[in-house]
CSV table of C-alpha atoms in Angstrom, one decimal:
chain,number,residue,atom,x,y,z
A,17,UNK,CA,-2.4,4.0,-115.2
A,18,UNK,CA,-1.9,0.5,-114.8
A,19,UNK,CA,1.9,1.3,-113.1
A,20,UNK,CA,1.2,-0.9,-110.2
A,21,UNK,CA,0.5,-4.3,-110.3
A,22,UNK,CA,-0.9,-6.4,-107.5
A,23,UNK,CA,-0.9,-10.4,-107.4
A,24,UNK,CA,-3.4,-12.5,-106.5
A,25,UNK,CA,-5.8,-10.5,-107.6
A,26,UNK,CA,-8.3,-13.0,-105.2
A,27,UNK,CA,-7.0,-15.3,-102.5
A,28,UNK,CA,-8.6,-17.9,-100.1
A,29,UNK,CA,-6.7,-19.0,-96.7
A,30,UNK,CA,-7.8,-20.9,-94.3
A,31,UNK,CA,-6.5,-19.4,-90.5
A,32,UNK,CA,-3.3,-21.7,-90.1
A,33,UNK,CA,-1.8,-20.7,-93.7
A,34,UNK,CA,0.9,-18.9,-95.3
A,35,UNK,CA,0.4,-16.8,-97.8
A,36,UNK,CA,2.2,-13.6,-99.6
A,37,UNK,CA,0.8,-10.7,-101.6
A,38,UNK,CA,3.1,-9.3,-103.9
A,39,UNK,CA,3.0,-5.5,-105.3
A,40,UNK,CA,4.7,-4.3,-108.4
A,41,UNK,CA,5.3,-0.7,-109.7
A,42,UNK,CA,6.7,0.2,-112.6
A,43,UNK,CA,6.7,4.1,-112.3
A,44,UNK,CA,10.2,4.9,-111.0
A,45,UNK,CA,8.6,5.6,-107.6
A,46,UNK,CA,10.4,5.3,-104.5
A,47,UNK,CA,7.5,5.4,-101.6
A,48,UNK,CA,5.3,2.2,-101.7
A,49,UNK,CA,2.1,1.6,-99.5
A,50,UNK,CA,0.4,-1.3,-98.0
A,51,UNK,CA,-3.8,0.1,-97.5
A,52,UNK,CA,-7.0,-2.4,-96.2
A,53,UNK,CA,-10.3,-1.8,-97.5
A,54,UNK,CA,-12.9,-3.3,-95.2
A,55,UNK,CA,-16.3,-2.9,-96.0
A,56,UNK,CA,-18.1,0.5,-95.0
A,57,UNK,CA,-14.7,1.2,-93.2
A,58,UNK,CA,-12.8,4.2,-94.7
A,59,UNK,CA,-9.2,2.9,-96.3
A,60,UNK,CA,-6.8,2.2,-93.8
A,61,UNK,CA,-3.1,2.6,-94.2
A,62,UNK,CA,-1.0,0.0,-93.0
A,63,UNK,CA,2.2,0.2,-93.8
A,64,UNK,CA,4.7,2.6,-95.8
A,65,UNK,CA,8.1,2.2,-97.1
A,66,UNK,CA,10.6,5.0,-98.1
A,67,UNK,CA,14.0,4.2,-100.2
A,68,UNK,CA,13.4,0.5,-98.5
A,69,UNK,CA,13.1,1.4,-95.2
A,70,UNK,CA,9.7,1.2,-93.4
A,71,UNK,CA,8.5,4.6,-92.2
A,72,UNK,CA,5.2,3.9,-90.7
A,73,UNK,CA,3.7,1.0,-89.3
A,74,UNK,CA,0.2,2.0,-88.5
A,75,UNK,CA,-0.9,-0.2,-85.3
A,76,UNK,CA,-1.2,-3.3,-87.6
A,77,UNK,CA,-1.2,-7.1,-85.6
A,78,UNK,CA,2.2,-8.4,-86.1
A,79,UNK,CA,0.7,-11.8,-88.1
A,80,UNK,CA,0.8,-9.1,-90.8
A,81,UNK,CA,4.5,-8.8,-92.1
A,82,UNK,CA,5.8,-6.4,-94.6
A,83,UNK,CA,8.8,-6.6,-96.5
A,84,UNK,CA,10.2,-4.6,-99.6
A,85,UNK,CA,13.7,-5.6,-101.4
A,86,UNK,CA,13.4,-2.7,-103.8
A,87,UNK,CA,12.3,0.9,-104.2
A,88,UNK,CA,9.8,-1.5,-107.1
A,89,UNK,CA,8.8,-4.3,-104.7
A,90,UNK,CA,6.4,-4.9,-101.9
A,91,UNK,CA,5.3,-7.9,-100.3
A,92,UNK,CA,2.6,-8.3,-97.7
A,93,UNK,CA,3.3,-12.0,-95.2
A,94,UNK,CA,0.3,-13.2,-94.2
A,95,UNK,CA,-0.3,-15.9,-91.5
A,96,UNK,CA,-2.3,-17.2,-89.0
A,97,UNK,CA,-5.0,-14.3,-90.3
A,98,UNK,CA,-9.0,-13.9,-88.4
A,99,UNK,CA,-11.8,-13.9,-90.4
A,100,UNK,CA,-11.8,-10.4,-89.9
A,101,UNK,CA,-8.9,-9.8,-92.2
A,102,UNK,CA,-10.3,-10.5,-94.7
A,103,UNK,CA,-10.3,-7.6,-96.9
A,104,UNK,CA,-9.5,-5.6,-100.3
A,105,UNK,CA,-5.6,-5.2,-99.7
A,106,UNK,CA,-4.2,-2.2,-102.0
A,107,UNK,CA,-0.5,-1.7,-103.0
A,108,UNK,CA,0.1,1.6,-103.9
A,109,UNK,CA,3.5,3.8,-104.8
A,110,UNK,CA,4.7,7.3,-105.4
A,111,UNK,CA,7.5,9.6,-105.9
A,112,UNK,CA,8.7,10.6,-102.1
A,113,UNK,CA,8.8,14.6,-101.4
A,114,UNK,CA,7.9,16.7,-99.2
A,115,UNK,CA,5.5,18.1,-101.8
A,116,UNK,CA,2.2,16.4,-102.6
A,117,UNK,CA,3.1,13.8,-104.8
A,118,UNK,CA,-0.1,11.6,-106.3
A,119,UNK,CA,-0.2,8.2,-104.7
A,120,UNK,CA,-1.3,5.7,-107.6
A,121,UNK,CA,-2.8,2.2,-107.0
A,122,UNK,CA,-2.6,-1.2,-107.6
A,123,UNK,CA,-5.9,-3.2,-108.3
A,124,UNK,CA,-5.9,-4.9,-105.2
A,125,UNK,CA,-5.9,-8.5,-103.8
A,126,UNK,CA,-9.4,-9.1,-102.0
A,127,UNK,CA,-8.4,-11.6,-99.6
A,128,UNK,CA,-10.9,-14.2,-97.8
A,129,UNK,CA,-10.4,-16.0,-94.8
A,130,UNK,CA,-11.9,-18.5,-93.6
B,9,UNK,CA,-12.6,14.0,-85.2
B,10,UNK,CA,-12.8,13.3,-89.1
B,11,UNK,CA,-10.4,15.1,-91.2
B,12,UNK,CA,-11.9,13.7,-94.2
B,13,UNK,CA,-15.6,13.9,-94.2
B,14,UNK,CA,-17.9,13.4,-97.0
B,15,UNK,CA,-21.5,12.7,-96.3
B,16,UNK,CA,-23.7,11.8,-99.4
B,17,UNK,CA,-23.0,8.2,-98.7
B,18,UNK,CA,-25.0,7.4,-101.8
B,19,UNK,CA,-26.2,9.2,-105.3
B,20,UNK,CA,-28.2,8.8,-107.7
B,21,UNK,CA,-28.1,10.7,-110.9
B,22,UNK,CA,-29.3,10.8,-114.4
B,23,UNK,CA,-27.0,10.2,-117.4
B,24,UNK,CA,-25.7,13.3,-118.7
B,25,UNK,CA,-26.5,15.8,-115.8
B,26,UNK,CA,-23.6,17.5,-114.0
B,27,UNK,CA,-22.3,15.9,-110.4
B,28,UNK,CA,-21.1,17.0,-107.2
B,29,UNK,CA,-19.9,15.5,-105.1
B,30,UNK,CA,-19.3,17.2,-101.7
B,31,UNK,CA,-16.0,16.9,-99.4
B,32,UNK,CA,-14.9,18.7,-96.4
B,33,UNK,CA,-11.6,18.9,-94.5
B,34,UNK,CA,-10.0,19.3,-91.5
B,35,UNK,CA,-6.9,20.5,-91.1
B,36,UNK,CA,-4.6,23.0,-89.1
B,37,UNK,CA,-1.4,23.0,-91.2
B,38,UNK,CA,-1.0,25.6,-94.1
B,39,UNK,CA,0.1,23.3,-96.6
B,40,UNK,CA,-1.7,20.3,-97.7
B,41,UNK,CA,-3.5,18.9,-101.0
B,42,UNK,CA,-6.8,17.2,-101.5
B,43,UNK,CA,-7.2,14.5,-103.9
B,44,UNK,CA,-10.2,12.3,-105.6
B,45,UNK,CA,-10.2,8.4,-106.4
B,46,UNK,CA,-13.0,6.7,-108.4
B,47,UNK,CA,-13.1,2.9,-107.5
B,48,UNK,CA,-15.3,0.6,-109.6
B,49,UNK,CA,-16.4,-2.3,-108.6
B,50,UNK,CA,-13.1,-4.2,-109.6
B,51,UNK,CA,-11.1,-2.3,-107.0
B,52,UNK,CA,-9.0,-0.4,-108.3
B,53,UNK,CA,-8.4,3.0,-107.0
B,54,UNK,CA,-8.0,5.3,-110.0
B,55,UNK,CA,-6.8,8.7,-109.4
B,56,UNK,CA,-9.0,12.0,-110.6
B,57,UNK,CA,-7.5,15.1,-109.8
B,58,UNK,CA,-5.7,17.3,-107.1
B,59,UNK,CA,-5.8,20.6,-105.9
B,60,UNK,CA,-3.0,22.2,-103.8
B,61,UNK,CA,-3.4,24.1,-101.3
B,62,UNK,CA,-1.7,27.3,-102.1
B,63,UNK,CA,-2.9,26.9,-106.0
B,64,UNK,CA,-4.8,29.9,-107.0
B,65,UNK,CA,-7.0,28.3,-109.9
B,66,UNK,CA,-9.2,25.4,-109.3
B,67,UNK,CA,-8.2,22.1,-110.9
B,68,UNK,CA,-9.4,20.5,-113.9
B,69,UNK,CA,-8.8,17.5,-115.0
B,70,UNK,CA,-11.2,16.3,-118.5
B,71,UNK,CA,-14.6,16.2,-117.0
B,72,UNK,CA,-13.7,16.5,-113.5
B,73,UNK,CA,-13.1,19.8,-111.8
B,74,UNK,CA,-12.5,20.6,-108.4
B,75,UNK,CA,-14.4,23.5,-106.9
B,76,UNK,CA,-12.1,24.4,-103.8
B,77,UNK,CA,-13.3,26.5,-101.2
B,78,UNK,CA,-10.3,27.1,-98.9
B,79,UNK,CA,-11.9,29.4,-96.2
B,80,UNK,CA,-15.1,26.7,-95.9
B,81,UNK,CA,-12.4,23.8,-96.0
B,82,UNK,CA,-14.5,22.5,-98.7
B,83,UNK,CA,-13.1,20.3,-101.9
B,84,UNK,CA,-16.2,19.0,-104.1
B,85,UNK,CA,-15.6,17.3,-106.6
B,86,UNK,CA,-17.8,18.1,-110.0
B,87,UNK,CA,-18.6,15.2,-113.1
B,88,UNK,CA,-20.0,17.2,-116.0
B,89,UNK,CA,-22.1,15.4,-118.7
B,90,UNK,CA,-22.3,12.0,-115.9
B,91,UNK,CA,-21.6,9.3,-118.3
B,92,UNK,CA,-22.6,5.0,-117.0
B,93,UNK,CA,-19.1,4.6,-116.5
B,94,UNK,CA,-19.1,6.8,-113.6
B,95,UNK,CA,-21.0,4.6,-111.8
B,96,UNK,CA,-18.8,3.6,-108.6
B,97,UNK,CA,-17.3,5.1,-105.3
B,98,UNK,CA,-15.6,8.2,-105.2
B,99,UNK,CA,-13.2,9.1,-102.3
B,100,UNK,CA,-11.6,12.4,-101.1
B,101,UNK,CA,-8.1,12.2,-99.4
B,102,UNK,CA,-6.1,15.1,-98.1
B,103,UNK,CA,-2.4,15.2,-97.5
B,104,UNK,CA,-0.6,17.4,-95.1
B,105,UNK,CA,2.4,18.5,-95.3
B,106,UNK,CA,3.4,18.2,-92.2
B,107,UNK,CA,7.3,20.4,-92.4
B,108,UNK,CA,10.0,18.0,-90.8
B,109,UNK,CA,6.9,15.1,-90.1
B,110,UNK,CA,6.6,14.7,-93.8
B,111,UNK,CA,9.4,13.5,-94.6
B,112,UNK,CA,8.8,10.7,-92.0
B,113,UNK,CA,5.0,10.2,-91.7
B,114,UNK,CA,4.0,10.1,-95.3
B,115,UNK,CA,-0.3,9.7,-95.0
B,116,UNK,CA,-3.0,10.4,-97.5
B,117,UNK,CA,-6.3,10.5,-95.2
B,118,UNK,CA,-9.1,8.8,-97.0
B,119,UNK,CA,-12.9,9.6,-96.2
B,120,UNK,CA,-15.5,7.2,-96.2
B,121,UNK,CA,-16.8,7.4,-100.0
B,122,UNK,CA,-19.8,8.3,-101.7
B,123,UNK,CA,-21.1,5.5,-104.1
B,124,UNK,CA,-22.5,7.5,-107.4
B,125,UNK,CA,-25.0,5.6,-109.3
B,126,UNK,CA,-25.6,6.8,-112.7
B,127,UNK,CA,-29.4,6.3,-114.2
B,128,UNK,CA,-29.5,5.5,-117.7
C-alpha cells in the first residue's frame, strides 16, 4: 500500500530552526494521525484528525504544532525542538468509523535534532 | 499496565521455517480489533493482517495467519515458509471500539515489537 506519502524522508535541524513535515494520503480516508517512534520505545500517538478536526492531542509539547487543511493533507510544524525529539515520525490515515478501520502508514520522516 | 505485550524482543529463524510471533492483549471492551504490522529497516509500517473480536474464524492473508485465542487474550502471528525478506520488526496492535468514546478517541495501541531475523 503506497497511498500515504511523507516528505521529507530525512531531516536534520538545529534547535532554533523551524521546519514542517508533510503527509498526504490518496486513499480517500477521512482520519489522519501523527505518531512518534523513538528507539526502543513503543509507537506513540501524537495527534488525531477526524474530518479535519483535531480529536486527540496526546499531551504533546507545544513545540509540535499540527495542521490539517483538508482530509488529504496533514502537516507537523516543528520549532525549537530538543535533541530528544529525534525520532521517526510516522503519518497514518484511516476511514473514520466506529468500527475497526485499518490505519495505513506512510514511510516516515527520520528527524535528527542537533 | 501494558495493553499489548510482545514477549520476544528478538527471534532468529531459519529460512523456509514457520515462525510464530507472540502477542497478548488486555482489554475489558467486548469489541476490539487486533492488527499486525511489519516495519522493515526502511521505516515504513506495513499492515499485514486484522482480526476482529467477533470474527469466528482466524484471519489469514497469504503466508500470514493470526492464531486468535480469545479466552487467553492471545493473537499470535504465524508466518509460514519464512523468507529472507521477512526480516523486520513486527508490531502487534489493538484498537478498542469504546462505544461513544470511539467516535472521539480513535487510537491504536502498539506493542514494543519483535525483531525477526531470517537466516539463509
